[in-house]
Short mmCIF file of C-alpha atoms in Angstrom, two decimals:
data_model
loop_
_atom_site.label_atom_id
_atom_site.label_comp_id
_atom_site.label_asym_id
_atom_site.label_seq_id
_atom_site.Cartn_x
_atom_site.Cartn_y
_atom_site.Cartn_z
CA UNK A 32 44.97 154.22 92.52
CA UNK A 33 48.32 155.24 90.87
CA UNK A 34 47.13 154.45 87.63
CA UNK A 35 43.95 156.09 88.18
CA UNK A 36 45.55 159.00 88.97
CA UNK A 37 47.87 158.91 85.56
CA UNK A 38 44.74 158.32 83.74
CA UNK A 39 43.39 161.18 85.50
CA UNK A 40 46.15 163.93 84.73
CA UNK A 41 46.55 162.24 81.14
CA UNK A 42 43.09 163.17 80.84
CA UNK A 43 43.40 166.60 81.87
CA UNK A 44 46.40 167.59 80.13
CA UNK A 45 44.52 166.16 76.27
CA UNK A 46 41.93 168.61 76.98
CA UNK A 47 43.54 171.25 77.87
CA UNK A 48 45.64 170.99 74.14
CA UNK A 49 44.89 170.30 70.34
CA UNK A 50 47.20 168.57 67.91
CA UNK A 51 48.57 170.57 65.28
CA UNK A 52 47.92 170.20 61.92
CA UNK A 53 50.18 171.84 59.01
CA UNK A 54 49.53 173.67 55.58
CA UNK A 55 52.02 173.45 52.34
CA UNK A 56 51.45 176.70 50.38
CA UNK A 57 52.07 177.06 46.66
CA UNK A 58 55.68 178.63 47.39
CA UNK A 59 56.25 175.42 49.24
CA UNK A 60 55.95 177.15 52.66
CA UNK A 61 54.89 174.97 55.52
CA UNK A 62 53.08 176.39 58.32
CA UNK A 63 52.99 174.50 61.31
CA UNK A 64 49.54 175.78 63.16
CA UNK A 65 46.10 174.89 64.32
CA UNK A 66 43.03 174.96 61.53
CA UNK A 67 40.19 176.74 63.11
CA UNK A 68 37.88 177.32 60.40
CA UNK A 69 37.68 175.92 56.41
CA UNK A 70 35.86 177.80 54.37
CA UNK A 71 35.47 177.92 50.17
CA UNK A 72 37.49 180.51 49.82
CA UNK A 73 40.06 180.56 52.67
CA UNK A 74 41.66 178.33 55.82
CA UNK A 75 41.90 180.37 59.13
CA UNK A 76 44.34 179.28 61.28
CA UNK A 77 46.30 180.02 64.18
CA UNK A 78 50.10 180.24 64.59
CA UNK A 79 53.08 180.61 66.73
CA UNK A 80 54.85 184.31 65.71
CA UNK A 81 57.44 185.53 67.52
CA UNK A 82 56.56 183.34 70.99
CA UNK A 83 53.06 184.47 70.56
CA UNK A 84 49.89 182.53 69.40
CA UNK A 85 48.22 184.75 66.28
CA UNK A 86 44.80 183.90 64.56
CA UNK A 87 45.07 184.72 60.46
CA UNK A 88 44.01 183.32 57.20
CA UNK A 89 44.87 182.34 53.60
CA UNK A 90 43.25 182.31 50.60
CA UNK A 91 42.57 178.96 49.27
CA UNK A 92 44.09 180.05 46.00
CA UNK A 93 47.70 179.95 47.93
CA UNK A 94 47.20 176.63 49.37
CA UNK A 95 48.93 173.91 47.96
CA UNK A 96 47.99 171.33 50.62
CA UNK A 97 46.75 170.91 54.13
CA UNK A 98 46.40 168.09 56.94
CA UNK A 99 44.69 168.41 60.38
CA UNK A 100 45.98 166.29 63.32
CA UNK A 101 49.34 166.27 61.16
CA UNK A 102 51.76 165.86 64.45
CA UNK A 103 49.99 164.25 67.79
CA UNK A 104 52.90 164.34 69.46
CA UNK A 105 53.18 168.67 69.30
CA UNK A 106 50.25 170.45 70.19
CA UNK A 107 48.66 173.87 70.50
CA UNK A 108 46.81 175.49 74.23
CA UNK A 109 43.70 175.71 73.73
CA UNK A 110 43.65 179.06 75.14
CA UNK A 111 45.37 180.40 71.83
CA UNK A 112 42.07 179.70 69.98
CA UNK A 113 39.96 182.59 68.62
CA UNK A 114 36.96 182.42 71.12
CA UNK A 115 38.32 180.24 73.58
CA UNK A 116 36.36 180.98 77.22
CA UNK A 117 38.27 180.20 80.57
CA UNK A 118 35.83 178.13 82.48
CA UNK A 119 37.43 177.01 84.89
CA UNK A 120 36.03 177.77 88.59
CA UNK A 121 34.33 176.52 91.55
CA UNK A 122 30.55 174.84 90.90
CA UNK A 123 28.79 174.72 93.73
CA UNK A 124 25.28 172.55 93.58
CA UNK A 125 22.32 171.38 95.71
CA UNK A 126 19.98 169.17 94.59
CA UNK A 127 17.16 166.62 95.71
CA UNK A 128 14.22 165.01 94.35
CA UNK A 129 12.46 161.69 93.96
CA UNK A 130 13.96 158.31 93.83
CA UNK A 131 13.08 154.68 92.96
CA UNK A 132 14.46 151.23 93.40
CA UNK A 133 13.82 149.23 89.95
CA UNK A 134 15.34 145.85 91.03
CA UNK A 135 12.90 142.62 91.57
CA UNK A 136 11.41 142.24 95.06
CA UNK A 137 10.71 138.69 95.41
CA UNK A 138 9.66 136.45 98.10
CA UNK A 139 9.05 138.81 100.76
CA UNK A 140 5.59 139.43 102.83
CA UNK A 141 3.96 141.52 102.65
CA UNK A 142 4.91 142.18 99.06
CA UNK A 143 2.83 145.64 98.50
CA UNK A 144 4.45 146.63 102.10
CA UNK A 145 8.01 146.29 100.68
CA UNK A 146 7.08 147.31 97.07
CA UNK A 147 5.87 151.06 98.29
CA UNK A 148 10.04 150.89 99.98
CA UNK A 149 11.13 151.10 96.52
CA UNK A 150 10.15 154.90 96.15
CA UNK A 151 11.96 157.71 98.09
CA UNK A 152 13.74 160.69 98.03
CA UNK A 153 16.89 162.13 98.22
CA UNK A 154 18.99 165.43 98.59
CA UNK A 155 22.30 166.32 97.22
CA UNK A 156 24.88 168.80 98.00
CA UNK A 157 28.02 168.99 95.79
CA UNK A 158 31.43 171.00 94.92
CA UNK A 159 33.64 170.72 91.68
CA UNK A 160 36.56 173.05 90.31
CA UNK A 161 36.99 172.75 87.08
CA UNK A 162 40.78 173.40 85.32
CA UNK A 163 38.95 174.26 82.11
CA UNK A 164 36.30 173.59 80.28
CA UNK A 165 35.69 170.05 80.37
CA UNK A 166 37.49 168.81 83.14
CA UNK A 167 36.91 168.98 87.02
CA UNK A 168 37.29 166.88 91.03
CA UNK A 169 35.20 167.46 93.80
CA UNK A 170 33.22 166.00 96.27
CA UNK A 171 29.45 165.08 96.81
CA UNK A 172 26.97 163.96 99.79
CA UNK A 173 24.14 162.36 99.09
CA UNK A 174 21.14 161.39 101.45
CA UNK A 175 18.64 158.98 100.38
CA UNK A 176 15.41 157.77 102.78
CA UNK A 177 12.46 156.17 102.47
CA UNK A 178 9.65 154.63 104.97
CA UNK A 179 6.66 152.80 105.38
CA UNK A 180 4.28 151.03 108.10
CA UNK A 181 1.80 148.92 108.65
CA UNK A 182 -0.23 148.06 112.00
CA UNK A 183 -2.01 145.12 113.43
CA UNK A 184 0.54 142.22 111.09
CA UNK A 185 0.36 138.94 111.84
CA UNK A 186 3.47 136.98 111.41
CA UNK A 187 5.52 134.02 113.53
CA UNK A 188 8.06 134.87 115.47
CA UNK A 189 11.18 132.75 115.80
CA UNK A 190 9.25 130.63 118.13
CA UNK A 191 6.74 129.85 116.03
CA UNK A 192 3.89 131.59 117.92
CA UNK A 193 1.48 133.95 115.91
CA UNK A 194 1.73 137.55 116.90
CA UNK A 195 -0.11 140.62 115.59
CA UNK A 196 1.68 144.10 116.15
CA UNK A 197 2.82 146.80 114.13
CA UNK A 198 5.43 146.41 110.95
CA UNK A 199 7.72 149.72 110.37
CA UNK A 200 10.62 150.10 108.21
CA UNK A 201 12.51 153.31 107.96
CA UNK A 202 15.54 153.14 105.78
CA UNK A 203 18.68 155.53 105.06
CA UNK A 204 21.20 155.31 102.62
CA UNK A 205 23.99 158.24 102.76
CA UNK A 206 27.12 158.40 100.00
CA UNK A 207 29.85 160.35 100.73
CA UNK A 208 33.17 160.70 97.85
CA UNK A 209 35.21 162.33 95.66
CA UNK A 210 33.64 163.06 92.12
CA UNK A 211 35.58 163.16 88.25
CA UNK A 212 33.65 165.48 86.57
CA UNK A 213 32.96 165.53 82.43
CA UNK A 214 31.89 169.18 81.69
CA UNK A 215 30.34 169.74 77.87
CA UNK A 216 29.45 173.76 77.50
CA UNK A 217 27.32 175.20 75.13
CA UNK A 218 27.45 178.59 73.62
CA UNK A 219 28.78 181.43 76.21
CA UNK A 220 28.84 178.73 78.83
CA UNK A 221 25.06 179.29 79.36
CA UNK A 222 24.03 175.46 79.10
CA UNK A 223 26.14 172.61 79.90
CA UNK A 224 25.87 168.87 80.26
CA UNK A 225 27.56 166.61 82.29
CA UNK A 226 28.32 163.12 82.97
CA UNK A 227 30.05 162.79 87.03
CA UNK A 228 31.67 159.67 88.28
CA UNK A 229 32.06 159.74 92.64
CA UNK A 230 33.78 156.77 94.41
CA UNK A 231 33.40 156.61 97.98
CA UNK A 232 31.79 155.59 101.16
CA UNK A 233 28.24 153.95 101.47
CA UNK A 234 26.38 153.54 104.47
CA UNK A 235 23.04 151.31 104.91
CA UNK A 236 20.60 151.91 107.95
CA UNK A 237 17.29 149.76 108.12
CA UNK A 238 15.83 150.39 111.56
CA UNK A 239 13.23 148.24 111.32
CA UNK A 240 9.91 147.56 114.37
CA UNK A 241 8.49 143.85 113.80
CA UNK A 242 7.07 144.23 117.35
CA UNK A 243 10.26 144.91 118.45
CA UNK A 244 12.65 147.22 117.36
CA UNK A 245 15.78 146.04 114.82
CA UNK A 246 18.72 147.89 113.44
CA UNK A 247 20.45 147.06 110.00
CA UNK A 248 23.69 148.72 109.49
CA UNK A 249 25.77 148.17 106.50
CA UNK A 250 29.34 150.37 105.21
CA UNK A 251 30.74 149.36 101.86
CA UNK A 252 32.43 151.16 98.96
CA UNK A 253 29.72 152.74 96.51
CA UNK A 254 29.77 154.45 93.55
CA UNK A 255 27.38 156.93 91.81
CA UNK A 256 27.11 157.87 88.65
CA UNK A 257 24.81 161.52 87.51
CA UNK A 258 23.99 162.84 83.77
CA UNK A 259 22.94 166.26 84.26
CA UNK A 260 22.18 169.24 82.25
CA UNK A 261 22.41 173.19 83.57
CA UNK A 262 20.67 176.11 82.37
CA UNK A 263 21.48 179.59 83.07
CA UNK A 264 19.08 181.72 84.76
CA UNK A 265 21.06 184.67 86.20
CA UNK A 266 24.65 185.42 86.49
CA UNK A 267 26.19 183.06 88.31
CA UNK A 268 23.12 180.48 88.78
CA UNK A 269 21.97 177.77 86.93
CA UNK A 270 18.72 175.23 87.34
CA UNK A 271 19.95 171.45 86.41
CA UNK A 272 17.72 168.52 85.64
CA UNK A 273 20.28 165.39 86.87
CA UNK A 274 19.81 161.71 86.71
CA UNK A 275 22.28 159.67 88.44
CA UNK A 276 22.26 155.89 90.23
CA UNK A 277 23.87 154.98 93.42
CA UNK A 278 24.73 151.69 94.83
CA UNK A 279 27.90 149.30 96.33
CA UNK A 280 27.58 145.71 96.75
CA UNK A 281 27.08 145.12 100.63
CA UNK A 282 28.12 141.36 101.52
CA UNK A 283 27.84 141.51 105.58
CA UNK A 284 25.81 143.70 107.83
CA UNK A 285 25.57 144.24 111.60
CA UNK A 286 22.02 143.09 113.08
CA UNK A 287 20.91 144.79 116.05
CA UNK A 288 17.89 143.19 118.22
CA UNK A 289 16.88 143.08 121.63
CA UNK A 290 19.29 139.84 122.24
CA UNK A 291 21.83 141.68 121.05
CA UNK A 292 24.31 143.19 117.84
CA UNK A 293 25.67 139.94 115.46
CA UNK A 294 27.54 140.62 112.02
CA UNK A 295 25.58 138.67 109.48
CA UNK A 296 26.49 137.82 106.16
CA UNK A 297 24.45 138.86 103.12
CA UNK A 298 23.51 135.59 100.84
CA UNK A 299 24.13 135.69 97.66
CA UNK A 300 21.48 137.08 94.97
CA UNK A 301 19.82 139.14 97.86
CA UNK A 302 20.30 142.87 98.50
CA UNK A 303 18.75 145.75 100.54
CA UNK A 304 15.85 147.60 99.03
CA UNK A 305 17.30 151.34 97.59
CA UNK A 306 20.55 149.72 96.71
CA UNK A 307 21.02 150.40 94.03
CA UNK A 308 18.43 153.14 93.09
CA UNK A 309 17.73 155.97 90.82
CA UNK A 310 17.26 159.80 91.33
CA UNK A 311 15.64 162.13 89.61
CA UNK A 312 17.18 165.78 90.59
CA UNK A 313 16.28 169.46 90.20
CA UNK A 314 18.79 171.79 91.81
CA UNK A 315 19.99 175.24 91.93
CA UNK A 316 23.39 175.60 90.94
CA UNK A 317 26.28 178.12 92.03
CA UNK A 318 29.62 178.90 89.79
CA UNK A 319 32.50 181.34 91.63
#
């Protein structure tokens, strides 16, 4: 975690600076500054004057030399540059949509019965501030179900008797956890991409009917991962189109029947349907 977090305010600090790159003119002047623009005819720059950040140019002809990224180790706010947009703010999103589990189901019956679990939906609600442009934290909650039944199933019960009665799965996946957000912004912040990393809390519920009525319950660490892209549609709201997968690797589970509530471990290679899955978003999105 405490490397995490000085990866995470390394991170933040880069993006919020450039390295500074230096020009040599033909009087053997050297201007320490940040190149924002090479043209034919001239470099534009900007430079520190007098404790205060100033955007200029020079011909080309008065150039003797130039190097960008000249000194890593000094560097320039990116808040000095000509254009530069303070984006940084509170996003506010809710989202939802379909979702699909694309892992193999294999010996299970009935197969079509657990197949038609795969596909589900979801709903999302998330926040993020963002520091600048690029870089934000925040927290999302997402909720993830999907059903199915069938009536009059034969099957044997533990005993080994045949029984016909009705077959009913209802399952419910929630994530809960704090999100790393990766902000890229078009022109005048109207469209943006973005690629979000949560780590959190997942929790697994199967209730299940097989004649009687079963409970599956399941809490692990998950993670979910979302590529999204925003579009602006009014002043202060965006529609997004977001992809994302969510999943944590559940070893034990509690198992709830009428004899009673045992903790049951997982074996290996097998999994619960939905975990992991994929969503496919559209939300409505909210900056302050």
């Amino acid at each position: 975690m405490k490397n995490l977090l000085i990866a995470f305010l390394a991170l933040f600090i880069s993006s919020s600076l450039c390295a500074q790159d230096v020009i040599v003119t033909t009087s053997d002047q050297t201007i320490s500054c940040k190149i924002t623009n090479l043209e034919k005819d001239y470099i534009q720059f900007v430079y520190l004057k007098d404790g205060v950040y100033e955007s200029t140019l020079i011909q080309r002809s008065e150039v003797k030399s130039f190097k960008q990224g000249f000194d890593p180790t000094i560097k320039i706010p990116k808040d000095s540059l000509p254009g530069y947009i303070d984006a940084s703010g509170i996003r506010l999103a809710i989202s939802g949509g379909l979702s699909y589990d694309p892992g193999r189901i294999e010996g299970v019956t009935p197969e079509n019965f657990y197949k038609d679990l795969r596909s589900g939906y979801h709903i999302e609600i998330g926040g993020i501030y963002f520091f600048d442009r690029t870089i934000g934290v925040g927290l999302k909650y997402n909720l993830f179900k999907s059903s199915n039944s069938f009536d009059n199933v034969s099957f044997d019960n533990p005993d080994g008797e045949q029984v016909t009665g009705r077959l009913e799965n209802k399952i419910t996946a929630s994530f809960i956890g704090a999100t790393l957000a990766t902000r890229f912004l078009g022109k005048n912040t109207k469209t943006a991409f973005f690629i979000n990393s949560s780590f959190g809390l997942l929790h697994f519920k199967n209730e299940q009917v097989l004649v009687d009525n079963y409970e599956v319950n399941a809490k692990t660490f998950g993670t979910s991962v979302d590529l999204g892209y925003d579009v602006q549609v009014a002043k202060q709201f965006y529609m997004g189109l977001q992809l994302g997968i969510t999943g944590g690797r559940i070893k034990k589970f509690d198992f709830e029947s009428p004899d009673g509530t045992e903790t049951v471990e997982l074996p290996n290679g097998q999994r619960f349907i939905g975990n992991p899955r994929l969503d496919f978003s559209l939300g409505v999105r909210y900056t302050l």
